[in-house]
Short mmCIF file of N, CA, C and O in Angstrom, two decimals:
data_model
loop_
_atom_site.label_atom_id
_atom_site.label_comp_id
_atom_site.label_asym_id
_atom_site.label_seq_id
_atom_site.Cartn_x
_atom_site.Cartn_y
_atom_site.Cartn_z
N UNK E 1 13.48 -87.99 -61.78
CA UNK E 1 13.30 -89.42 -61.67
C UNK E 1 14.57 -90.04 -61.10
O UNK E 1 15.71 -89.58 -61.22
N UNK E 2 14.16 -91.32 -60.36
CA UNK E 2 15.56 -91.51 -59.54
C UNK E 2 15.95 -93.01 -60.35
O UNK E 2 15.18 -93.97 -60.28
N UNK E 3 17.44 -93.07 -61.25
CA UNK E 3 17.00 -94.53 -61.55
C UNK E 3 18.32 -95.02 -60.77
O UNK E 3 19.35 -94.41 -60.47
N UNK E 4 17.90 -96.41 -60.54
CA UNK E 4 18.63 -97.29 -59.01
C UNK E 4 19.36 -98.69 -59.81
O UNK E 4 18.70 -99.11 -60.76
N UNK E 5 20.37 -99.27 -59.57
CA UNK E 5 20.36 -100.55 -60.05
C UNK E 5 20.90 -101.13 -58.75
O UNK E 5 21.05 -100.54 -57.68
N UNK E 6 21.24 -102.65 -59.11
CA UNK E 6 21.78 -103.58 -58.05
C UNK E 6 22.75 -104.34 -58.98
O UNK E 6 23.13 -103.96 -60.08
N UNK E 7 23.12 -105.64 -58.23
CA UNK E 7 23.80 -106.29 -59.00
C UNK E 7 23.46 -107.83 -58.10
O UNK E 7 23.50 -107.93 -56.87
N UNK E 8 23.17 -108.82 -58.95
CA UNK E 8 22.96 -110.23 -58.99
C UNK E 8 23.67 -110.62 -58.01
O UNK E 8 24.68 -109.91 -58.03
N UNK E 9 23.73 -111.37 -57.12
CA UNK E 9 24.58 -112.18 -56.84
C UNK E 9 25.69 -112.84 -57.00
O UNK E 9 26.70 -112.74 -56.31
N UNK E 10 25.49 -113.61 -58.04
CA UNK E 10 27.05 -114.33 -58.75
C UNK E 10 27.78 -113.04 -58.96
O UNK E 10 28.97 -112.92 -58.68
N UNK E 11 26.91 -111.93 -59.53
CA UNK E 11 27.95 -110.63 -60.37
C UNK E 11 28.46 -109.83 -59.12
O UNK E 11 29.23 -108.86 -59.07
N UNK E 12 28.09 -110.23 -58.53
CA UNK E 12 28.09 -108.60 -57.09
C UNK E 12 29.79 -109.70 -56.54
O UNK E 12 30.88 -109.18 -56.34
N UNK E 13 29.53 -111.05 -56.44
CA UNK E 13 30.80 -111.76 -55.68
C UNK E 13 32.01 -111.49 -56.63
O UNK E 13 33.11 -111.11 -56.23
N UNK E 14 31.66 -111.75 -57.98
CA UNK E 14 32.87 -111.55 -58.88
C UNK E 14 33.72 -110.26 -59.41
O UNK E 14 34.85 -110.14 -59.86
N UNK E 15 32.46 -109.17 -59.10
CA UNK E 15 32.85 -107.93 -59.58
C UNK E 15 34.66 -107.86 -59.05
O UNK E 15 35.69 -107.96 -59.72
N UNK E 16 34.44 -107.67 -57.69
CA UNK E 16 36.21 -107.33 -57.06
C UNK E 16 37.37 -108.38 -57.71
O UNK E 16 38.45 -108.65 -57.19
N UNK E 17 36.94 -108.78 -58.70
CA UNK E 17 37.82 -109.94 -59.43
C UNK E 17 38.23 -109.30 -60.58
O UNK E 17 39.43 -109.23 -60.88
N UNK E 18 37.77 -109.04 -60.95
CA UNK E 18 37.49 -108.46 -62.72
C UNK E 18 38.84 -106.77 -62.43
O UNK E 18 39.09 -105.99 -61.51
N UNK E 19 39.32 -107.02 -63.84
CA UNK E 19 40.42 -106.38 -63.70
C UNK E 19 40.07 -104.73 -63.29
O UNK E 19 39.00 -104.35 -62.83
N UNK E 20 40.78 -104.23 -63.47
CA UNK E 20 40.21 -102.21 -63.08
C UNK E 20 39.87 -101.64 -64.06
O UNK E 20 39.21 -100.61 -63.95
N UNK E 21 40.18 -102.10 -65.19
CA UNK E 21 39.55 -101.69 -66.52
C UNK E 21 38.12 -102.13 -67.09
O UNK E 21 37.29 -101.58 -67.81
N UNK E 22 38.20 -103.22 -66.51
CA UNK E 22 36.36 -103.53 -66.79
C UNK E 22 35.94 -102.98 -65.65
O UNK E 22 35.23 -102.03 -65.99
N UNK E 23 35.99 -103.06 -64.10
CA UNK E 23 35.17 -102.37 -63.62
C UNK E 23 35.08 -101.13 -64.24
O UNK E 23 34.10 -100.78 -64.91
N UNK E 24 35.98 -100.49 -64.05
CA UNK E 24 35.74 -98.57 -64.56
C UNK E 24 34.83 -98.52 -65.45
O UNK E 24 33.85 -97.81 -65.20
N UNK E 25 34.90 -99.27 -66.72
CA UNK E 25 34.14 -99.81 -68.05
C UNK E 25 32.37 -100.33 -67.34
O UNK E 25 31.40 -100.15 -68.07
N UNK E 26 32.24 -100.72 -66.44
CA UNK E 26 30.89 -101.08 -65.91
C UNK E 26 30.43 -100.02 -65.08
O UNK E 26 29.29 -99.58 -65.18
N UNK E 27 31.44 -99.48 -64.05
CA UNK E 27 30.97 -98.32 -63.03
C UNK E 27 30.08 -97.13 -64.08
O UNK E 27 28.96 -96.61 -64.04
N UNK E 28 31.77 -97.03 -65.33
CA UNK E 28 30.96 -95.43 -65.98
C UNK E 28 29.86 -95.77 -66.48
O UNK E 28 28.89 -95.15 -66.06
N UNK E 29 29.66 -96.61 -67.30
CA UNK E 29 28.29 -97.39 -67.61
C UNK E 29 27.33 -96.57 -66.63
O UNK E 29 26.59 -95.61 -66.85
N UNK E 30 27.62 -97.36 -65.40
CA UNK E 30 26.30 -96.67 -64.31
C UNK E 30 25.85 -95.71 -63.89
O UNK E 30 24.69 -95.50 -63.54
N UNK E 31 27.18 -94.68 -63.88
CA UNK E 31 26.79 -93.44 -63.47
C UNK E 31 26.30 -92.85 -64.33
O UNK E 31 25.58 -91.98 -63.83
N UNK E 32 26.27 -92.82 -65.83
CA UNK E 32 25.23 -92.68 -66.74
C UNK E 32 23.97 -92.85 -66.33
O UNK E 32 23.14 -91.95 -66.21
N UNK E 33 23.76 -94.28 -66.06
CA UNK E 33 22.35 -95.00 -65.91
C UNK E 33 21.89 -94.02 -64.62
O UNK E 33 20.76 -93.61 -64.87
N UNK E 34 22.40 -93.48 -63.24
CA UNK E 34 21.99 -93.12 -62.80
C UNK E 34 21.24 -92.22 -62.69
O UNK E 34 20.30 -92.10 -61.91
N UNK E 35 21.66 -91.43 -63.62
CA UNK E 35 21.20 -89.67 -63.80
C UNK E 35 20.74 -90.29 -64.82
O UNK E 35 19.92 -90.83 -64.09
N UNK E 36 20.40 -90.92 -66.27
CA UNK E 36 19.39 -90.79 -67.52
C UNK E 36 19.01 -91.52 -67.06
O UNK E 36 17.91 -91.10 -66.70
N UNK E 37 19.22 -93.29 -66.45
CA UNK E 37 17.92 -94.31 -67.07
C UNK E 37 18.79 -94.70 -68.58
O UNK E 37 19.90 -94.55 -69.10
N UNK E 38 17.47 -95.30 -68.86
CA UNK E 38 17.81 -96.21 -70.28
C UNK E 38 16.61 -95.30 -70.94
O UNK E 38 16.26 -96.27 -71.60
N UNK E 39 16.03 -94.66 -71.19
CA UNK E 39 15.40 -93.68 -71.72
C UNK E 39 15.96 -93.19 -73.18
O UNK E 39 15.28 -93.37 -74.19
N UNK E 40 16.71 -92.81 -73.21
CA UNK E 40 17.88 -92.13 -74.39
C UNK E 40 19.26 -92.86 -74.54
O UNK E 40 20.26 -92.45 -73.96
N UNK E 41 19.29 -94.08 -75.43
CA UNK E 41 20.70 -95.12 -75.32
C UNK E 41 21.23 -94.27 -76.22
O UNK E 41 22.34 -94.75 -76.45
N UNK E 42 21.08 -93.16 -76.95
CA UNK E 42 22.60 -92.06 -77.31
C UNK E 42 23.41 -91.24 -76.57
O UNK E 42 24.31 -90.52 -77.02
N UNK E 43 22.99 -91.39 -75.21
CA UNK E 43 23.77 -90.47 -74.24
C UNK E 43 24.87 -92.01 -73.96
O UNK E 43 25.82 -91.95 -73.18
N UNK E 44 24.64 -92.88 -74.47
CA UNK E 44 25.81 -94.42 -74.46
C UNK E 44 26.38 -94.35 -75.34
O UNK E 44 25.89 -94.53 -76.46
N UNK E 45 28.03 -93.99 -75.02
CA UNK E 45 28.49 -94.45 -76.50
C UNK E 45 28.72 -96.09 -76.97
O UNK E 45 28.87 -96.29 -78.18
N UNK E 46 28.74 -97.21 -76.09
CA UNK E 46 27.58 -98.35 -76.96
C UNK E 46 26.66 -98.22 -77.14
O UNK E 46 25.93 -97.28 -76.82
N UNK E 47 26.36 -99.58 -77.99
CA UNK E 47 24.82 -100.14 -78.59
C UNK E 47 23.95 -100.09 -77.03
O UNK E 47 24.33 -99.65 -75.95
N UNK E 48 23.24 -100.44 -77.26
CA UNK E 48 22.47 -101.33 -76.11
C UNK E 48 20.95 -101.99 -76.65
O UNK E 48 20.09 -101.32 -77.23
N UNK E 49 20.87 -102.84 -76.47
CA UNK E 49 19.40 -103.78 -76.93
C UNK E 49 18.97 -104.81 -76.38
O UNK E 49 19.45 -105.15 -75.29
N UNK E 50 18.31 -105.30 -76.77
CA UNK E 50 17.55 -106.36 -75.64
C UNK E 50 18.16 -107.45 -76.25
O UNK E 50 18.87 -107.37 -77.25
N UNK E 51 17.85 -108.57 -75.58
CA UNK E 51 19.00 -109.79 -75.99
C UNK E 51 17.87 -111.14 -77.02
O UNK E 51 18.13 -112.28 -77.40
N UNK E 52 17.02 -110.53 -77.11
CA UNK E 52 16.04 -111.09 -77.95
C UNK E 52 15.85 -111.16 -78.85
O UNK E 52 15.27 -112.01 -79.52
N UNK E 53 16.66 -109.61 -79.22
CA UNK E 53 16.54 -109.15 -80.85
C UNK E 53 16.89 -109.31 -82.06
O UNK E 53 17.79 -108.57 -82.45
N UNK E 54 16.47 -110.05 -82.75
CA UNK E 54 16.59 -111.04 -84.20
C UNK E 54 16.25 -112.13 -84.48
O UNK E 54 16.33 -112.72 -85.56
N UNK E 55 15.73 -112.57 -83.15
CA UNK E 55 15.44 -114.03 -82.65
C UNK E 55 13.73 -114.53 -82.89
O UNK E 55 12.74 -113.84 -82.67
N UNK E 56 13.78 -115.82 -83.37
CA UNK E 56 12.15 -116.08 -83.64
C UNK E 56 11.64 -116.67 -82.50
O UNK E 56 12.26 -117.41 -81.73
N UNK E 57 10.12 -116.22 -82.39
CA UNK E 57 9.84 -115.90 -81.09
C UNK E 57 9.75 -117.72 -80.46
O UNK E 57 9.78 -118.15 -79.31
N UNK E 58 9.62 -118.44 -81.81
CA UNK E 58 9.68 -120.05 -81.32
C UNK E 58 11.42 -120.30 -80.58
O UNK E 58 11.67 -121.18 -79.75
N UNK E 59 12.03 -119.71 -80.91
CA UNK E 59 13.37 -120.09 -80.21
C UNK E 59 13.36 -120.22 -79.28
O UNK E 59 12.35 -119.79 -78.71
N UNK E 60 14.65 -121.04 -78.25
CA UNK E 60 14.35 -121.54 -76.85
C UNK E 60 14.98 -120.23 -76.19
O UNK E 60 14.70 -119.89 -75.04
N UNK E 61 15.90 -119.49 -77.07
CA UNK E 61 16.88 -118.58 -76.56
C UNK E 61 16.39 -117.17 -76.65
O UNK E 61 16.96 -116.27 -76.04
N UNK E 62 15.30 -116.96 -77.43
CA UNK E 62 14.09 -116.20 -77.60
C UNK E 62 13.44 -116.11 -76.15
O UNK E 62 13.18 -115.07 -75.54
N UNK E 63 13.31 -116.99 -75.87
CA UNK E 63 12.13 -117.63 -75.01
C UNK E 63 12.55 -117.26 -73.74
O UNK E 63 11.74 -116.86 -72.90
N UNK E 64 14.02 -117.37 -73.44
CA UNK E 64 15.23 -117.75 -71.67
C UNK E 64 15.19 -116.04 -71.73
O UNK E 64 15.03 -115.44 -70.67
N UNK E 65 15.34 -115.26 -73.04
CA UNK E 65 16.19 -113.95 -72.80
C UNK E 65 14.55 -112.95 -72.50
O UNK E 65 14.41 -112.04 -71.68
N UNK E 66 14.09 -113.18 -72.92
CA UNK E 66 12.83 -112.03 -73.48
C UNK E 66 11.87 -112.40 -71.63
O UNK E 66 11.45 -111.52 -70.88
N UNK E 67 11.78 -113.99 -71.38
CA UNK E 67 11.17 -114.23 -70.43
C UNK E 67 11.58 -113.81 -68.73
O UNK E 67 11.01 -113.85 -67.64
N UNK E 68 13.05 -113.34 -69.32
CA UNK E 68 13.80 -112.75 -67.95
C UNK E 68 14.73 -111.47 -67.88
O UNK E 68 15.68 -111.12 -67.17
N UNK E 69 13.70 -110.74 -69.40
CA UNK E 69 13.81 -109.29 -69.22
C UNK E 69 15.46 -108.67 -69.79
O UNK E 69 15.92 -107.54 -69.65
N UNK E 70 16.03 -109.79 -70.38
CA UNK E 70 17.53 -109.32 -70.66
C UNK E 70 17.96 -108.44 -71.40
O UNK E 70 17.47 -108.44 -72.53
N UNK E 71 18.99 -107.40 -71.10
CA UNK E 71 19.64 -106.44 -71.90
C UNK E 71 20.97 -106.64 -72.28
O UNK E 71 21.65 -107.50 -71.72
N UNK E 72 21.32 -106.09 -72.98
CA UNK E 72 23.09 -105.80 -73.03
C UNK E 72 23.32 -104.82 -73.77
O UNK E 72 22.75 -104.54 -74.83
N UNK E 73 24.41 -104.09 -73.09
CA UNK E 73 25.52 -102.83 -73.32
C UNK E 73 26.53 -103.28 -73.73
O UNK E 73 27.10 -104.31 -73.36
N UNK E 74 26.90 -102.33 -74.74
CA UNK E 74 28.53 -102.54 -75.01
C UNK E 74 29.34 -101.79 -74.24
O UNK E 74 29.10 -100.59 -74.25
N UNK E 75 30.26 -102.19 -73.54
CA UNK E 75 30.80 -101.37 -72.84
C UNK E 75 32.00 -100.68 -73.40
O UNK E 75 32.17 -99.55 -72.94
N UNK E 76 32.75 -101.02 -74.15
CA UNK E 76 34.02 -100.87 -74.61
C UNK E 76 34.90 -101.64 -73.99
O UNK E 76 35.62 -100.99 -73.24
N UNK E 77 35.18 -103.06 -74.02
CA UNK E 77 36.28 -103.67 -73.22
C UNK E 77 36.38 -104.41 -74.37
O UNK E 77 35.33 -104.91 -74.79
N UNK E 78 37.50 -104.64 -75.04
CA UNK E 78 38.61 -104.04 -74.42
C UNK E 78 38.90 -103.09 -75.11
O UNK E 78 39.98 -102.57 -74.84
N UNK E 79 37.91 -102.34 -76.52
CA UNK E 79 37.58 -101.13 -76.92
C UNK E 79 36.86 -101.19 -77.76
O UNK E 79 36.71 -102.14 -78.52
N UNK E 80 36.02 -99.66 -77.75
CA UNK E 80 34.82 -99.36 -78.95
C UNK E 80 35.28 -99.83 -80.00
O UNK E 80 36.43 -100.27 -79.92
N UNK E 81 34.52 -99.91 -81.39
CA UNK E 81 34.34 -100.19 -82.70
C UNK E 81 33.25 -99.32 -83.21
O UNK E 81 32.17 -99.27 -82.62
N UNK E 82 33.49 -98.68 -84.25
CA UNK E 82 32.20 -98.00 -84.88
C UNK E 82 31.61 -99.17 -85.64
O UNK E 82 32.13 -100.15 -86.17
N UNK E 83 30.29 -98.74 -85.51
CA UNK E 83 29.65 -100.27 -86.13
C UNK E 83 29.52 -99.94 -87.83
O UNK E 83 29.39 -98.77 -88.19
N UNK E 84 29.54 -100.81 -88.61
CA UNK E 84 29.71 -100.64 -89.88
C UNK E 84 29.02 -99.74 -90.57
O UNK E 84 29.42 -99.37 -91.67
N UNK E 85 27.70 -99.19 -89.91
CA UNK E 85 26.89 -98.33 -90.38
C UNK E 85 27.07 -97.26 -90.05
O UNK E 85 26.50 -96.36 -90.66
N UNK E 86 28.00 -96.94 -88.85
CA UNK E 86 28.44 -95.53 -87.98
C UNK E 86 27.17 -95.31 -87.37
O UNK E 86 27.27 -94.12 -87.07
N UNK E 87 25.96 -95.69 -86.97
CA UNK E 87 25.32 -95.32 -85.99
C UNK E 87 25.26 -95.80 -84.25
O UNK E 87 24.43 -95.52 -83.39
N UNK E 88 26.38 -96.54 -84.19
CA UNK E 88 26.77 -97.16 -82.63
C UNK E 88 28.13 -97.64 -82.75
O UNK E 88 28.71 -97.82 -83.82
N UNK E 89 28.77 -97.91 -81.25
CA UNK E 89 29.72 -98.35 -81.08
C UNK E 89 29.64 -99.61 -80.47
O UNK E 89 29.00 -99.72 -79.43
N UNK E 90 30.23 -100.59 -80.99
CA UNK E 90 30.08 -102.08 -80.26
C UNK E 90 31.86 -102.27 -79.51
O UNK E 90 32.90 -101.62 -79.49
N UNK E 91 31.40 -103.48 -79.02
CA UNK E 91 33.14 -103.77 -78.49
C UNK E 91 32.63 -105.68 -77.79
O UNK E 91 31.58 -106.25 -77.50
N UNK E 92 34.48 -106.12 -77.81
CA UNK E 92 33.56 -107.49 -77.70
C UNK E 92 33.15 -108.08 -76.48
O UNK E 92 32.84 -109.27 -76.44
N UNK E 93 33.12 -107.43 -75.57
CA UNK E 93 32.39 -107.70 -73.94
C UNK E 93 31.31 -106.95 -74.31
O UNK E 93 31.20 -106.07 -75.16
N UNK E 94 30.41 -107.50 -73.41
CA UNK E 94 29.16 -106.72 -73.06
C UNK E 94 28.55 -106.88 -71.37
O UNK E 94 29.08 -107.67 -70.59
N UNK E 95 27.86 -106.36 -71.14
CA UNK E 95 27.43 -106.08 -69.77
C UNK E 95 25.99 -106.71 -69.69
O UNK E 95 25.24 -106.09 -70.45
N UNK E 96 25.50 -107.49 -69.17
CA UNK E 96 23.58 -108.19 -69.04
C UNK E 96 23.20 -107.39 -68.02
O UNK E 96 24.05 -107.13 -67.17
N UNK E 97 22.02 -106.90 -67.92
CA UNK E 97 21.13 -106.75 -66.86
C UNK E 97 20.06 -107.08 -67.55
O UNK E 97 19.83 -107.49 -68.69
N UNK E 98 19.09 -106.66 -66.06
CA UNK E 98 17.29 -106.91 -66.31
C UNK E 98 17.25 -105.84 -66.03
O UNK E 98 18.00 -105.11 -65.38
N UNK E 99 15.96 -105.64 -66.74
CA UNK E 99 15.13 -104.43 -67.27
C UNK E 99 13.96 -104.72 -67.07
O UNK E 99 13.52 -105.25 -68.09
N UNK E 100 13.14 -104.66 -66.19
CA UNK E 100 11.95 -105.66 -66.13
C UNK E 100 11.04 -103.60 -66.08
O UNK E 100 11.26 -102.47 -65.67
N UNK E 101 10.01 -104.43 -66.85
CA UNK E 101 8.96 -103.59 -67.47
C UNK E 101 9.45 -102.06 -68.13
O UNK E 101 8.82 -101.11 -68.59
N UNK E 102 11.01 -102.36 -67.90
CA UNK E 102 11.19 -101.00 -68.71
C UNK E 102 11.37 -99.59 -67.40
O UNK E 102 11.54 -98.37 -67.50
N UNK E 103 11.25 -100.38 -66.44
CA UNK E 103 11.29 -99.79 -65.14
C UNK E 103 12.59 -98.17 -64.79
O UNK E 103 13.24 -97.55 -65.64
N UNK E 104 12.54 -97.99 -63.56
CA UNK E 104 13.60 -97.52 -63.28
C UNK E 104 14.62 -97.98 -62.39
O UNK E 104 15.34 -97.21 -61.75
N UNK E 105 14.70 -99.63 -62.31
CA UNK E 105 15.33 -100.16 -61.90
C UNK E 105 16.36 -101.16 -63.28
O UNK E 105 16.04 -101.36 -64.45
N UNK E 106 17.42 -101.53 -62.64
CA UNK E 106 17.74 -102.45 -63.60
C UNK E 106 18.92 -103.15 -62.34
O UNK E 106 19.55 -102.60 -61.44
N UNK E 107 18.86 -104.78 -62.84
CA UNK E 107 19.58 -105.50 -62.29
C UNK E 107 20.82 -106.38 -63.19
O UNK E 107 20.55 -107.41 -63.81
N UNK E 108 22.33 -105.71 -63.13
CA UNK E 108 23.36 -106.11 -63.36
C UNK E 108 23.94 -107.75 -62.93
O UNK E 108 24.56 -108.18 -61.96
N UNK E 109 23.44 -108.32 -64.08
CA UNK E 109 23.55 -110.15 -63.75
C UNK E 109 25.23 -110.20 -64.25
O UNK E 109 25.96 -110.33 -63.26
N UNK E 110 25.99 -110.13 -65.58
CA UNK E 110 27.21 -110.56 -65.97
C UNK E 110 27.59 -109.75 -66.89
O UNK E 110 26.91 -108.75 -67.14
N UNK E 111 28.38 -109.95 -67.35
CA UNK E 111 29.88 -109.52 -68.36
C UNK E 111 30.42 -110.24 -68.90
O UNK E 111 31.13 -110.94 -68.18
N UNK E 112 30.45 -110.46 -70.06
CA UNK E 112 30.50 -112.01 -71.04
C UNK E 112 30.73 -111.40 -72.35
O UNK E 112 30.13 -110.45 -72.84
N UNK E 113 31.96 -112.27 -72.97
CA UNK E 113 32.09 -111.67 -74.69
C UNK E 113 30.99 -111.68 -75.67
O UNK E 113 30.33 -112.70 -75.79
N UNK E 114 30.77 -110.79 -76.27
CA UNK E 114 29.27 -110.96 -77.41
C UNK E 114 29.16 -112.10 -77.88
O UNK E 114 28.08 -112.05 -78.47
N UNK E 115 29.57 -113.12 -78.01
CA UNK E 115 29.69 -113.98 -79.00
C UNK E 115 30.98 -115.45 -78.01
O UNK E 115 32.12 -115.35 -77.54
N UNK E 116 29.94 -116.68 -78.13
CA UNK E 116 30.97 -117.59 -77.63
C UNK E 116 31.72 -118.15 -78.87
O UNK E 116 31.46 -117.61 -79.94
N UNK E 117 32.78 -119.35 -78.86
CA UNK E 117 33.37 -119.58 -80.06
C UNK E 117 32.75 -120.16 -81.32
O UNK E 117 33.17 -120.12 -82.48
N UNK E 118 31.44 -120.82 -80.75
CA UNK E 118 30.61 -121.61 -81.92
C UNK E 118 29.69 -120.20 -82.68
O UNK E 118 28.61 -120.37 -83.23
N UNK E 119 30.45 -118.69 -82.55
CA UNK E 119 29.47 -117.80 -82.84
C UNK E 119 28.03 -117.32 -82.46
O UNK E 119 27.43 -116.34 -82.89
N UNK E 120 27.62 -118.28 -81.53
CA UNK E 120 26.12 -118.24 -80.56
C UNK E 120 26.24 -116.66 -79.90
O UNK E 120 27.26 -115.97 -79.91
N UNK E 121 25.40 -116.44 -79.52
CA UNK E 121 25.23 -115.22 -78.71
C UNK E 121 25.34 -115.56 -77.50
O UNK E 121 24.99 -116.72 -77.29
N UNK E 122 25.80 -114.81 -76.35
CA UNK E 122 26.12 -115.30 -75.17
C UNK E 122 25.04 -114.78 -74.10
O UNK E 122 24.77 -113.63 -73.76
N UNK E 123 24.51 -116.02 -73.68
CA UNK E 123 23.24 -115.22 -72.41
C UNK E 123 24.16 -115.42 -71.38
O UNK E 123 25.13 -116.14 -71.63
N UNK E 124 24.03 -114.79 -70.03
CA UNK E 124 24.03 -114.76 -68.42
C UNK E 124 23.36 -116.26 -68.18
O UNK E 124 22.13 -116.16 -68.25
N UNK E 125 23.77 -117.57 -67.91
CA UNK E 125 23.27 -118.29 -66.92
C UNK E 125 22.38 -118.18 -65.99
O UNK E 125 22.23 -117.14 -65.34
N UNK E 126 21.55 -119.46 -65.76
CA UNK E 126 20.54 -118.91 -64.74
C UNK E 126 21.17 -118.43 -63.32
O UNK E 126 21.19 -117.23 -63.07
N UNK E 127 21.60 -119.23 -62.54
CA UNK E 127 22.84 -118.57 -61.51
C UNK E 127 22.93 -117.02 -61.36
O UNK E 127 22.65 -116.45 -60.31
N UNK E 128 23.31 -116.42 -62.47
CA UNK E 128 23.35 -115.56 -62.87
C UNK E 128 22.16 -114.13 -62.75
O UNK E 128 22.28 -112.91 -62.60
N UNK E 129 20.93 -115.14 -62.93
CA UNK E 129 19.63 -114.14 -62.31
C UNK E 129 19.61 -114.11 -61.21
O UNK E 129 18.91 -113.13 -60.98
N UNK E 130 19.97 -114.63 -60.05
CA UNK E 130 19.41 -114.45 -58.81
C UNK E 130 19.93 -113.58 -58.13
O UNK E 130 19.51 -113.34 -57.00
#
């Protein structure tokens, strides 16, 4: 199986911005994705989950993430954490793409800390999808 990604627009202009440690941190990410896919998220040493998850389905943020297919990886920037249960590693950047139908494509929108300061979860902007 061949799996392919791209990268958004806004993300594709900013990438050459972003220091050498997050890229490396997003590249290895990919070359994973290339050869597995998202098939098996233990060959990741982050989490990875959909950006929907915990959320009631009346929420508006429910509604923006689930309706435009959103994921996020932990990448390790600016490093892993075992998660309190020891079954994943989180860290406080994460990586968005789309995942649309679960495909073998996925599209790399942003890179944004888990969490903004009011504690909210952080989506990718619309900007950000195209």
């Amino acid at each position: 199986m061949e799996y392919t990604f791209s990268f958004g627009k806004q993300f594709a202009n900013e990438f050459k911005n972003y220091p050498q440690n997050q890229q490396d941190a997003i590249l290895d990410f990919l070359d994973i994705y290339e050869v597995h896919g998202l098939e098996d998220f233990k060959l990741y040493k982050g989490k990875i989950a959909f950006s929907w998850k915990g959320l009631q389905y009346t929420d508006p943020v429910y509604k923006y993430a689930k309706s435009n297919d959103l994921w996020h990886a932990h990448i390790g920037i600016p490093n892993f954490r075992k998660s309190d249960y020891g079954r994943y590693y989180t860290s406080d950047m994460i990586l968005h793409s789309q995942w649309v139908d679960r495909g073998y494509v996925i599209k790399v929108v942003d890179i944004t800390p888990h969490y903004k300061a009011d504690r909210q979860f952080w989506l990718p902007a619309v900007n950000y999808l195209k």
